[in-house]
PDB file of C-alpha atoms in Angstrom:
ATOM      1  CA  MET N 728      64.335  99.856 141.087  1.00 45.00           C
ATOM      2  CA  GLU N 729      67.424 101.744 142.219  1.00 50.00           C
ATOM      3  CA  LEU N 730      69.384  98.496 142.488  1.00 50.00           C
ATOM      4  CA  LYS N 731      68.393  97.530 138.936  1.00 58.00           C
ATOM      5  CA  ASN N 732      69.637 100.858 137.588  1.00 61.00           C
ATOM      6  CA  SER N 733      72.895 100.860 139.557  1.00 66.00           C
ATOM      7  CA  PRO N 734      74.932  98.845 136.984  1.00 73.00           C
ATOM      8  CA  LYS N 735      73.777 101.205 134.227  1.00 72.00           C
ATOM      9  CA  ILE N 736      74.738 104.262 136.272  1.00 75.00           C
ATOM     10  CA  ILE N 737      78.157 102.785 137.095  1.00 77.00           C
ATOM     11  CA  THR N 738      78.725 101.958 133.420  1.00 76.00           C
ATOM     12  CA  LEU N 739      77.720 105.501 132.403  1.00 73.00           C
ATOM     13  CA  VAL N 740      80.092 107.040 134.970  1.00 77.00           C
ATOM     14  CA  LYS N 741      82.959 104.823 133.793  1.00 81.00           C
ATOM     15  CA  THR N 742      82.264 105.725 130.165  1.00 79.00           C
ATOM     16  CA  LYS N 743      82.181 109.452 130.900  1.00 81.00           C
ATOM     17  CA  PHE N 744      85.357 109.222 132.974  1.00 85.00           C
ATOM     18  CA  THR N 745      87.129 107.427 130.128  1.00 87.00           C
ATOM     19  CA  LEU N 746      86.067 110.174 127.715  1.00 86.00           C
ATOM     20  CA  TYR N 747      86.746 113.110 130.054  1.00 91.00           C
ATOM     21  CA  LEU N 748      90.228 111.992 131.119  1.00 91.00           C
ATOM     22  CA  PRO N 749      91.890 112.773 127.747  1.00 92.00           C
ATOM     23  CA  LEU N 750      90.218 116.199 127.789  1.00 95.00           C
ATOM     24  CA  ILE N 751      92.161 117.299 130.863  1.00 94.00           C
ATOM     25  CA  LYS N 752      95.521 115.875 129.671  1.00 93.00           C
ATOM     26  CA  SER N 753      96.138 114.182 132.999  1.00 91.00           C
ATOM     27  CA  LEU N 754      99.931 113.985 132.719  1.00 88.00           C
ATOM     28  CA  GLN N 755     100.292 117.676 131.860  1.00 89.00           C
ATOM     29  CA  THR N 756      97.759 118.675 134.506  1.00 94.00           C
ATOM     30  CA  GLY N 757      99.500 116.473 137.060  1.00 93.00           C
ATOM     31  CA  LEU N 758     102.906 118.026 136.390  1.00 89.00           C
ATOM     32  CA  LEU N 759     101.553 121.579 136.698  1.00 93.00           C
ATOM     33  CA  LEU N 760      99.746 120.590 139.886  1.00 95.00           C
ATOM     34  CA  VAL N 761     103.038 119.304 141.304  1.00 94.00           C
ATOM     35  CA  THR N 762     104.684 122.658 140.578  1.00 95.00           C
ATOM     36  CA  GLY N 763     101.860 124.472 142.382  1.00 96.00           C
ATOM     37  CA  LEU N 764     102.187 122.296 145.482  1.00 95.00           C
ATOM     38  CA  THR N 765     105.958 122.731 145.323  1.00 95.00           C
ATOM     39  CA  GLY N 766     105.589 126.506 145.231  1.00 95.00           C
ATOM     40  CA  TYR N 767     103.399 126.387 148.327  1.00 95.00           C
ATOM     41  CA  MET N 768     105.826 124.172 150.240  1.00 92.00           C
ATOM     42  CA  SER N 769     108.765 126.354 149.207  1.00 94.00           C
ATOM     43  CA  ALA N 770     107.240 129.133 151.328  1.00 91.00           C
ATOM     44  CA  ARG N 771     108.005 127.076 154.469  1.00 83.00           C
ATOM     45  CA  CYS N 772     104.655 128.040 155.961  1.00 72.00           C
ATOM     46  CA  PRO N 773     104.883 128.059 159.767  1.00 62.00           C
ATOM     47  CA  VAL N 774     101.311 126.717 159.920  1.00 61.00           C
ATOM     48  CA  MET N 775     100.457 124.330 157.079  1.00 70.00           C
ATOM     49  CA  THR N 776      96.901 123.147 157.555  1.00 78.00           C
ATOM     50  CA  LEU N 777      95.380 120.201 155.725  1.00 82.00           C
ATOM     51  CA  HIS N 778      92.433 122.427 154.783  1.00 86.00           C
ATOM     52  CA  THR N 779      94.673 124.910 152.943  1.00 91.00           C
ATOM     53  CA  PHE N 780      96.804 122.235 151.328  1.00 90.00           C
ATOM     54  CA  LEU N 781      93.770 120.343 150.022  1.00 93.00           C
ATOM     55  CA  GLY N 782      92.218 123.635 148.941  1.00 96.00           C
ATOM     56  CA  LEU N 783      95.331 124.476 146.955  1.00 96.00           C
ATOM     57  CA  ALA N 784      95.418 121.045 145.309  1.00 97.00           C
ATOM     58  CA  GLY N 785      91.705 121.009 144.547  1.00 97.00           C
ATOM     59  CA  SER N 786      91.424 124.550 143.222  1.00 98.00           C
ATOM     60  CA  LEU N 787      94.512 124.202 141.035  1.00 98.00           C
ATOM     61  CA  PHE N 788      93.369 120.859 139.675  1.00 98.00           C
ATOM     62  CA  LEU N 789      89.966 122.276 138.746  1.00 98.00           C
ATOM     63  CA  ALA N 790      91.353 125.478 137.204  1.00 98.00           C
ATOM     64  CA  ILE N 791      94.091 123.711 135.214  1.00 98.00           C
ATOM     65  CA  SER N 792      91.732 120.948 134.067  1.00 97.00           C
ATOM     66  CA  GLY N 793      89.062 123.478 133.113  1.00 98.00           C
ATOM     67  CA  SER N 794      91.429 125.588 131.026  1.00 97.00           C
ATOM     68  CA  THR N 795      92.719 122.445 129.303  1.00 97.00           C
ATOM     69  CA  VAL N 796      89.200 121.334 128.396  1.00 98.00           C
ATOM     70  CA  LEU N 797      88.409 124.808 127.040  1.00 98.00           C
ATOM     71  CA  ASN N 798      91.572 124.634 124.942  1.00 97.00           C
ATOM     72  CA  MET N 799      90.379 121.298 123.582  1.00 97.00           C
ATOM     73  CA  VAL N 800      87.091 122.895 122.587  1.00 97.00           C
ATOM     74  CA  LEU N 801      88.815 125.795 120.826  1.00 97.00           C
ATOM     75  CA  ASP N 802      91.358 123.516 119.111  1.00 96.00           C
ATOM     76  CA  ARG N 803      88.969 120.763 117.993  1.00 96.00           C
ATOM     77  CA  ASP N 804      89.301 121.683 114.307  1.00 96.00           C
ATOM     78  CA  ILE N 805      93.102 121.609 114.587  1.00 95.00           C
ATOM     79  CA  ASP N 806      93.035 118.264 116.372  1.00 95.00           C
ATOM     80  CA  ALA N 807      90.848 116.817 113.610  1.00 95.00           C
ATOM     81  CA  ARG N 808      93.592 117.543 111.044  1.00 94.00           C
ATOM     82  CA  MET N 809      96.456 116.032 113.064  1.00 93.00           C
ATOM     83  CA  ALA N 810      97.055 112.283 113.030  1.00 91.00           C
ATOM     84  CA  ARG N 811      98.118 112.058 116.685  1.00 90.00           C
ATOM     85  CA  THR N 812      95.038 113.956 117.958  1.00 93.00           C
ATOM     86  CA  ALA N 813      92.287 113.011 115.506  1.00 93.00           C
ATOM     87  CA  ASN N 814      90.950 110.309 117.836  1.00 94.00           C
ATOM     88  CA  ARG N 815      90.515 112.630 120.813  1.00 94.00           C
ATOM     89  CA  PRO N 816      86.934 112.732 122.139  1.00 94.00           C
ATOM     90  CA  LEU N 817      85.964 116.050 120.511  1.00 96.00           C
ATOM     91  CA  PRO N 818      87.284 115.689 116.938  1.00 95.00           C
ATOM     92  CA  SER N 819      86.135 112.055 116.845  1.00 93.00           C
ATOM     93  CA  GLY N 820      82.624 113.073 117.911  1.00 93.00           C
ATOM     94  CA  LYS N 821      82.567 110.942 121.075  1.00 92.00           C
ATOM     95  CA  ILE N 822      81.714 114.052 123.099  1.00 93.00           C
ATOM     96  CA  SER N 823      79.660 116.972 121.866  1.00 95.00           C
ATOM     97  CA  VAL N 824      81.071 120.495 121.801  1.00 96.00           C
ATOM     98  CA  ASN N 825      78.367 121.760 124.168  1.00 96.00           C
ATOM     99  CA  GLU N 826      79.076 119.025 126.695  1.00 95.00           C
ATOM    100  CA  ALA N 827      82.817 119.711 126.657  1.00 96.00           C
ATOM    101  CA  LEU N 828      82.248 123.472 126.826  1.00 97.00           C
ATOM    102  CA  PHE N 829      79.954 123.046 129.829  1.00 97.00           C
ATOM    103  CA  LEU N 830      82.534 120.803 131.515  1.00 96.00           C
ATOM    104  CA  GLY N 831      85.389 123.250 130.859  1.00 97.00           C
ATOM    105  CA  LEU N 832      83.453 126.284 132.092  1.00 98.00           C
ATOM    106  CA  THR N 833      82.202 124.434 135.184  1.00 98.00           C
ATOM    107  CA  LEU N 834      85.663 123.194 136.166  1.00 98.00           C
ATOM    108  CA  SER N 835      87.240 126.602 135.526  1.00 98.00           C
ATOM    109  CA  LEU N 836      84.604 128.535 137.450  1.00 98.00           C
ATOM    110  CA  ALA N 837      84.698 126.094 140.372  1.00 98.00           C
ATOM    111  CA  GLY N 838      88.499 126.328 140.489  1.00 98.00           C
ATOM    112  CA  LEU N 839      88.436 130.139 140.455  1.00 98.00           C
ATOM    113  CA  ILE N 840      85.745 130.422 143.139  1.00 98.00           C
ATOM    114  CA  TRP N 841      87.676 128.010 145.352  1.00 98.00           C
ATOM    115  CA  SER N 842      90.921 129.899 144.690  1.00 98.00           C
ATOM    116  CA  PHE N 843      89.491 133.293 145.654  1.00 98.00           C
ATOM    117  CA  SER N 844      87.969 131.768 148.792  1.00 97.00           C
ATOM    118  CA  LEU N 845      91.485 130.840 149.926  1.00 96.00           C
ATOM    119  CA  SER N 846      93.179 134.165 149.115  1.00 95.00           C
ATOM    120  CA  PHE N 847      92.490 137.092 146.812  1.00 97.00           C
ATOM    121  CA  LEU N 848      96.131 137.231 145.648  1.00 97.00           C
ATOM    122  CA  TYR N 849      96.218 133.499 145.049  1.00 98.00           C
ATOM    123  CA  GLY N 850      92.945 133.691 143.141  1.00 98.00           C
ATOM    124  CA  MET N 851      94.259 136.504 140.935  1.00 98.00           C
ATOM    125  CA  VAL N 852      97.379 134.506 139.994  1.00 98.00           C
ATOM    126  CA  VAL N 853      95.266 131.435 139.179  1.00 98.00           C
ATOM    127  CA  PHE N 854      92.935 133.630 137.107  1.00 98.00           C
ATOM    128  CA  ALA N 855      95.936 135.119 135.267  1.00 98.00           C
ATOM    129  CA  GLY N 856      97.155 131.637 134.397  1.00 97.00           C
ATOM    130  CA  LEU N 857      93.773 130.625 133.030  1.00 97.00           C
ATOM    131  CA  PHE N 858      93.376 133.889 131.105  1.00 98.00           C
ATOM    132  CA  PHE N 859      96.845 133.706 129.513  1.00 97.00           C
ATOM    133  CA  ASP N 860      96.301 130.065 128.559  1.00 97.00           C
ATOM    134  CA  VAL N 861      92.795 130.177 127.109  1.00 97.00           C
ATOM    135  CA  VAL N 862      92.415 133.741 125.820  1.00 97.00           C
ATOM    136  CA  ILE N 863      95.906 135.018 124.972  1.00 97.00           C
ATOM    137  CA  TYR N 864      97.606 131.775 123.924  1.00 96.00           C
ATOM    138  CA  THR N 865      94.888 129.567 122.448  1.00 96.00           C
ATOM    139  CA  LEU N 866      92.171 131.956 121.293  1.00 96.00           C
ATOM    140  CA  TRP N 867      94.322 134.855 120.079  1.00 96.00           C
ATOM    141  CA  LEU N 868      97.900 133.884 119.178  1.00 96.00           C
ATOM    142  CA  LYS N 869      98.284 130.125 118.615  1.00 95.00           C
ATOM    143  CA  ARG N 870      97.118 130.237 114.991  1.00 95.00           C
ATOM    144  CA  LYS N 871      98.995 133.464 114.215  1.00 95.00           C
ATOM    145  CA  THR N 872     102.563 133.211 115.478  1.00 96.00           C
ATOM    146  CA  ALA N 873     105.121 130.692 116.674  1.00 94.00           C
ATOM    147  CA  TRP N 874     105.872 133.057 119.567  1.00 94.00           C
ATOM    148  CA  SER N 875     102.545 132.144 121.130  1.00 94.00           C
ATOM    149  CA  ILE N 876     104.393 129.519 123.197  1.00 91.00           C
ATOM    150  CA  ILE N 877     105.900 132.338 125.284  1.00 91.00           C
ATOM    151  CA  TRP N 878     102.422 133.232 126.493  1.00 92.00           C
ATOM    152  CA  GLY N 879     101.695 129.558 126.990  1.00 91.00           C
ATOM    153  CA  GLY N 880     104.875 129.430 129.044  1.00 92.00           C
ATOM    154  CA  ILE N 881     103.737 132.338 131.203  1.00 95.00           C
ATOM    155  CA  SER N 882     100.527 130.443 131.882  1.00 95.00           C
ATOM    156  CA  GLY N 883     102.503 127.315 132.734  1.00 94.00           C
ATOM    157  CA  GLY N 884     104.535 129.286 135.274  1.00 96.00           C
ATOM    158  CA  MET N 885     101.466 130.527 137.142  1.00 97.00           C
ATOM    159  CA  PRO N 886     100.731 127.421 139.295  1.00 97.00           C
ATOM    160  CA  ILE N 887     104.104 127.493 141.071  1.00 97.00           C
ATOM    161  CA  LEU N 888     103.827 131.265 141.523  1.00 97.00           C
ATOM    162  CA  ALA N 889     100.277 130.863 142.848  1.00 98.00           C
ATOM    163  CA  GLY N 890     101.317 128.191 145.320  1.00 96.00           C
ATOM    164  CA  ARG N 891     104.123 130.300 146.727  1.00 96.00           C
ATOM    165  CA  ALA N 892     101.881 133.378 146.848  1.00 96.00           C
ATOM    166  CA  LEU N 893      99.337 131.413 148.884  1.00 95.00           C
ATOM    167  CA  GLY N 894     102.049 130.318 151.311  1.00 93.00           C
ATOM    168  CA  LEU N 895     103.666 133.744 151.702  1.00 93.00           C
ATOM    169  CA  GLY N 896     100.719 136.043 151.203  1.00 93.00           C
ATOM    170  CA  GLU N 897     102.755 138.033 148.670  1.00 95.00           C
ATOM    171  CA  LEU N 898     104.752 137.773 145.445  1.00 96.00           C
ATOM    172  CA  ASP N 899     108.536 137.632 145.789  1.00 96.00           C
ATOM    173  CA  MET N 900     111.743 137.189 143.771  1.00 96.00           C
ATOM    174  CA  ILE N 901     112.056 133.460 144.469  1.00 96.00           C
ATOM    175  CA  GLY N 902     108.533 132.879 143.206  1.00 96.00           C
ATOM    176  CA  GLY N 903     109.437 134.856 140.102  1.00 97.00           C
ATOM    177  CA  LEU N 904     112.556 132.738 139.521  1.00 96.00           C
ATOM    178  CA  LEU N 905     110.667 129.472 139.940  1.00 96.00           C
ATOM    179  CA  SER N 906     107.940 130.700 137.602  1.00 96.00           C
ATOM    180  CA  LEU N 907     110.584 131.793 135.091  1.00 96.00           C
ATOM    181  CA  SER N 908     112.143 128.331 135.173  1.00 95.00           C
ATOM    182  CA  ILE N 909     108.792 126.808 134.102  1.00 94.00           C
ATOM    183  CA  LEU N 910     108.354 129.466 131.405  1.00 93.00           C
ATOM    184  CA  LEU N 911     111.789 128.628 129.977  1.00 91.00           C
ATOM    185  CA  TRP N 912     111.286 124.893 130.364  1.00 89.00           C
ATOM    186  CA  ILE N 913     108.197 124.923 128.184  1.00 83.00           C
ATOM    187  CA  PRO N 914     110.104 125.851 124.955  1.00 76.00           C
ATOM    188  CA  THR N 915     112.453 122.908 125.562  1.00 76.00           C
ATOM    189  CA  HIS N 916     109.407 120.691 125.990  1.00 80.00           C
ATOM    190  CA  ILE N 917     107.200 122.104 123.225  1.00 87.00           C
ATOM    191  CA  LEU N 918     109.821 122.849 120.565  1.00 89.00           C
ATOM    192  CA  THR N 919     111.246 119.324 120.656  1.00 86.00           C
ATOM    193  CA  PHE N 920     107.657 118.101 120.390  1.00 85.00           C
ATOM    194  CA  SER N 921     106.944 120.359 117.407  1.00 90.00           C
ATOM    195  CA  MET N 922     110.024 119.009 115.590  1.00 89.00           C
ATOM    196  CA  HIS N 923     108.973 115.421 116.269  1.00 86.00           C
ATOM    197  CA  TYR N 924     105.459 116.093 114.906  1.00 91.00           C
ATOM    198  CA  PHE N 925     106.457 118.640 112.257  1.00 93.00           C
ATOM    199  CA  ASP N 926     104.157 117.180 109.573  1.00 93.00           C
ATOM    200  CA  ASP N 927     101.161 117.147 111.898  1.00 92.00           C
ATOM    201  CA  TYR N 928     101.527 120.829 112.787  1.00 94.00           C
ATOM    202  CA  ALA N 929     102.086 121.729 109.123  1.00 93.00           C
ATOM    203  CA  ARG N 930      98.932 119.828 108.150  1.00 93.00           C
ATOM    204  CA  ALA N 931      96.966 121.729 110.787  1.00 92.00           C
ATOM    205  CA  GLY N 932      98.380 125.081 109.630  1.00 93.00           C
ATOM    206  CA  ILE N 933      99.831 125.976 113.038  1.00 95.00           C
ATOM    207  CA  PRO N 934     102.972 128.172 112.895  1.00 96.00           C
ATOM    208  CA  THR N 935     105.824 126.635 114.866  1.00 95.00           C
ATOM    209  CA  PHE N 936     109.467 127.570 115.345  1.00 95.00           C
ATOM    210  CA  PRO N 937     110.678 124.707 113.098  1.00 94.00           C
ATOM    211  CA  SER N 938     108.337 125.785 110.273  1.00 95.00           C
ATOM    212  CA  THR N 939     109.015 129.514 110.753  1.00 95.00           C
ATOM    213  CA  TYR N 940     112.730 129.650 111.601  1.00 95.00           C
ATOM    214  CA  GLY N 941     114.033 126.213 110.611  1.00 95.00           C
ATOM    215  CA  TYR N 942     115.384 123.298 112.634  1.00 92.00           C
ATOM    216  CA  LYS N 943     118.824 124.772 113.253  1.00 90.00           C
ATOM    217  CA  ASN N 944     117.556 127.983 114.818  1.00 93.00           C
ATOM    218  CA  THR N 945     114.965 126.030 116.796  1.00 92.00           C
ATOM    219  CA  ARG N 946     117.668 123.849 118.310  1.00 89.00           C
ATOM    220  CA  LEU N 947     119.659 126.955 119.290  1.00 89.00           C
ATOM    221  CA  ILE N 948     116.578 128.404 120.982  1.00 90.00           C
ATOM    222  CA  ILE N 949     116.100 125.124 122.860  1.00 87.00           C
ATOM    223  CA  ALA N 950     119.742 125.267 123.975  1.00 86.00           C
ATOM    224  CA  LEU N 951     119.381 128.835 125.254  1.00 86.00           C
ATOM    225  CA  SER N 952     116.098 128.141 127.027  1.00 88.00           C
ATOM    226  CA  SER N 953     117.621 125.055 128.671  1.00 86.00           C
ATOM    227  CA  LEU N 954     120.484 127.170 130.008  1.00 85.00           C
ATOM    228  CA  GLY N 955     117.913 129.641 131.303  1.00 89.00           C
ATOM    229  CA  VAL N 956     115.994 126.853 133.045  1.00 90.00           C
ATOM    230  CA  ALA N 957     119.122 125.605 134.800  1.00 87.00           C
ATOM    231  CA  PHE N 958     120.189 129.119 135.823  1.00 90.00           C
ATOM    232  CA  SER N 959     116.794 130.212 137.171  1.00 94.00           C
ATOM    233  CA  ILE N 960     116.199 126.982 139.098  1.00 92.00           C
ATOM    234  CA  ALA N 961     119.718 127.071 140.557  1.00 90.00           C
ATOM    235  CA  LEU N 962     119.212 130.667 141.708  1.00 94.00           C
ATOM    236  CA  GLY N 963     115.823 129.813 143.165  1.00 93.00           C
ATOM    237  CA  LEU N 964     117.200 126.859 145.150  1.00 92.00           C
ATOM    238  CA  PHE N 965     120.214 128.895 146.262  1.00 92.00           C
ATOM    239  CA  PHE N 966     118.114 131.783 147.590  1.00 93.00           C
ATOM    240  CA  LEU N 967     115.847 129.281 149.309  1.00 92.00           C
ATOM    241  CA  GLY N 968     118.909 128.172 151.245  1.00 91.00           C
ATOM    242  CA  LEU N 969     119.047 124.566 150.065  1.00 90.00           C
ATOM    243  CA  SER N 970     122.177 122.634 150.974  1.00 89.00           C
ATOM    244  CA  TRP N 971     125.070 122.211 148.549  1.00 89.00           C
ATOM    245  CA  GLY N 972     124.188 118.538 148.274  1.00 90.00           C
ATOM    246  CA  TYR N 973     120.961 119.380 146.472  1.00 91.00           C
ATOM    247  CA  LEU N 974     122.687 122.005 144.348  1.00 89.00           C
ATOM    248  CA  ARG N 975     125.342 119.479 143.306  1.00 92.00           C
ATOM    249  CA  LEU N 976     122.645 116.960 142.392  1.00 92.00           C
ATOM    250  CA  LEU N 977     120.916 119.645 140.344  1.00 91.00           C
ATOM    251  CA  ALA N 978     124.236 120.317 138.606  1.00 90.00           C
ATOM    252  CA  VAL N 979     124.529 116.638 137.666  1.00 93.00           C
ATOM    253  CA  LEU N 980     121.009 116.623 136.221  1.00 92.00           C
ATOM    254  CA  THR N 981     121.780 119.855 134.369  1.00 89.00           C
ATOM    255  CA  VAL N 982     124.889 118.349 132.800  1.00 91.00           C
ATOM    256  CA  GLY N 983     122.748 115.483 131.488  1.00 90.00           C
ATOM    257  CA  MET N 984     120.241 117.874 129.938  1.00 86.00           C
ATOM    258  CA  LEU N 985     122.926 120.100 128.429  1.00 85.00           C
ATOM    259  CA  GLY N 986     124.583 117.012 126.974  1.00 89.00           C
ATOM    260  CA  LEU N 987     121.368 116.181 125.129  1.00 87.00           C
ATOM    261  CA  VAL N 988     120.988 119.834 124.083  1.00 83.00           C
ATOM    262  CA  LEU N 989     124.504 119.959 122.629  1.00 86.00           C
ATOM    263  CA  GLY N 990     123.888 116.643 120.915  1.00 88.00           C
ATOM    264  CA  SER N 991     120.715 118.026 119.325  1.00 83.00           C
ATOM    265  CA  VAL N 992     122.625 121.089 118.069  1.00 85.00           C
ATOM    266  CA  PHE N 993     125.798 119.479 116.759  1.00 88.00           C
ATOM    267  CA  ARG N 994     124.686 115.911 116.024  1.00 88.00           C
ATOM    268  CA  PRO N 995     120.945 116.211 115.512  1.00 87.00           C
ATOM    269  CA  SER N 996     118.827 113.093 115.268  1.00 86.00           C
ATOM    270  CA  GLU N 997     115.251 112.108 115.975  1.00 80.00           C
ATOM    271  CA  LYS N 998     116.419 109.870 118.832  1.00 85.00           C
ATOM    272  CA  ILE N 999     118.288 112.694 120.600  1.00 85.00           C
ATOM    273  CA  ASN N1000     115.444 115.128 119.962  1.00 80.00           C
ATOM    274  CA  PHE N1001     112.808 112.889 121.526  1.00 78.00           C
ATOM    275  CA  GLY N1002     115.214 111.917 124.314  1.00 83.00           C
ATOM    276  CA  LEU N1003     115.519 115.618 125.194  1.00 81.00           C
ATOM    277  CA  PHE N1004     111.724 115.925 125.156  1.00 79.00           C
ATOM    278  CA  LYS N1005     111.418 113.122 127.720  1.00 82.00           C
ATOM    279  CA  TYR N1006     114.392 114.254 129.797  1.00 86.00           C
ATOM    280  CA  ALA N1007     113.071 117.817 130.095  1.00 82.00           C
ATOM    281  CA  SER N1008     109.992 116.559 131.972  1.00 82.00           C
ATOM    282  CA  LEU N1009     112.118 114.309 134.175  1.00 87.00           C
ATOM    283  CA  TYR N1010     114.466 117.223 134.898  1.00 89.00           C
ATOM    284  CA  MET N1011     111.631 119.499 135.984  1.00 88.00           C
ATOM    285  CA  LEU N1012     109.982 116.822 138.132  1.00 88.00           C
ATOM    286  CA  SER N1013     113.326 116.003 139.781  1.00 92.00           C
ATOM    287  CA  SER N1014     113.989 119.690 140.459  1.00 92.00           C
ATOM    288  CA  MET N1015     110.587 120.066 142.104  1.00 92.00           C
ATOM    289  CA  SER N1016     111.243 116.959 144.224  1.00 91.00           C
ATOM    290  CA  MET N1017     114.604 118.339 145.387  1.00 91.00           C
ATOM    291  CA  LEU N1018     113.009 121.652 146.264  1.00 92.00           C
ATOM    292  CA  VAL N1019     110.373 119.978 148.424  1.00 90.00           C
ATOM    293  CA  LEU N1020     112.887 117.703 150.169  1.00 90.00           C
ATOM    294  CA  GLY N1021     115.245 120.619 150.704  1.00 90.00           C
ATOM    295  CA  VAL N1022     112.712 122.803 152.496  1.00 85.00           C
ATOM    296  CA  LEU N1023     111.194 120.103 154.722  1.00 79.00           C
TER     297      LEU N1023
END
């Protein structure tokens, strides 16, 4: 009897996995998870156990995924009005609201319990990230002001701060700089995205910088935030004691990003705008990779 039902169970699991994967935004979750692991490794822990490392990865993955699913639940009406998101599992009706809500709460709670079991300080930082993301950013401010992305940025900076706090047992200036770099990177990432999908956001009634302050001012804000990203990361790597070779490589990557930023300001085009959107993620991932290699 069990053997007869096995194919059905496997098919059901595959179907659910296919539907759940878009809910956690795997690429976004993966990038934030990388920053958390990077923060932990930046602490140069004298004793780095597999148990702690896996605990960090697992708890962060659950907490980040859970908050993302909860955001999907809260934003389902917005997603239904936007062409690029209308086919997501919730607005398309492939998953019920109650099922997604249960999934989001379960993942979030499991991630928080696991986090606090590792360290109270670490758990508090993870909780702060989840609270800023779901309550402050999505539930309270996203539909009211374009400046909500600042609070979203603070949430995005929590994983790397949490990882370093777990490794050190305290909060420090370097962790603050690394967290700040993520906070400032998010406007470069999100604002270029909001220009690319301007009509979608307008249709959904979500205030964005392009719709509130215009394209020109938005590009200037992107330029300033990009400079802030480069400055905060460079300071963080410098105070970590990374060699000049890594700092020079970071400088080369920074020149490439600033070139795209200047191009978007003085010779704006959709191609340059979307190129900057892609490059910003590559820049952050490369910076995290250099940080890890530099501290090993």
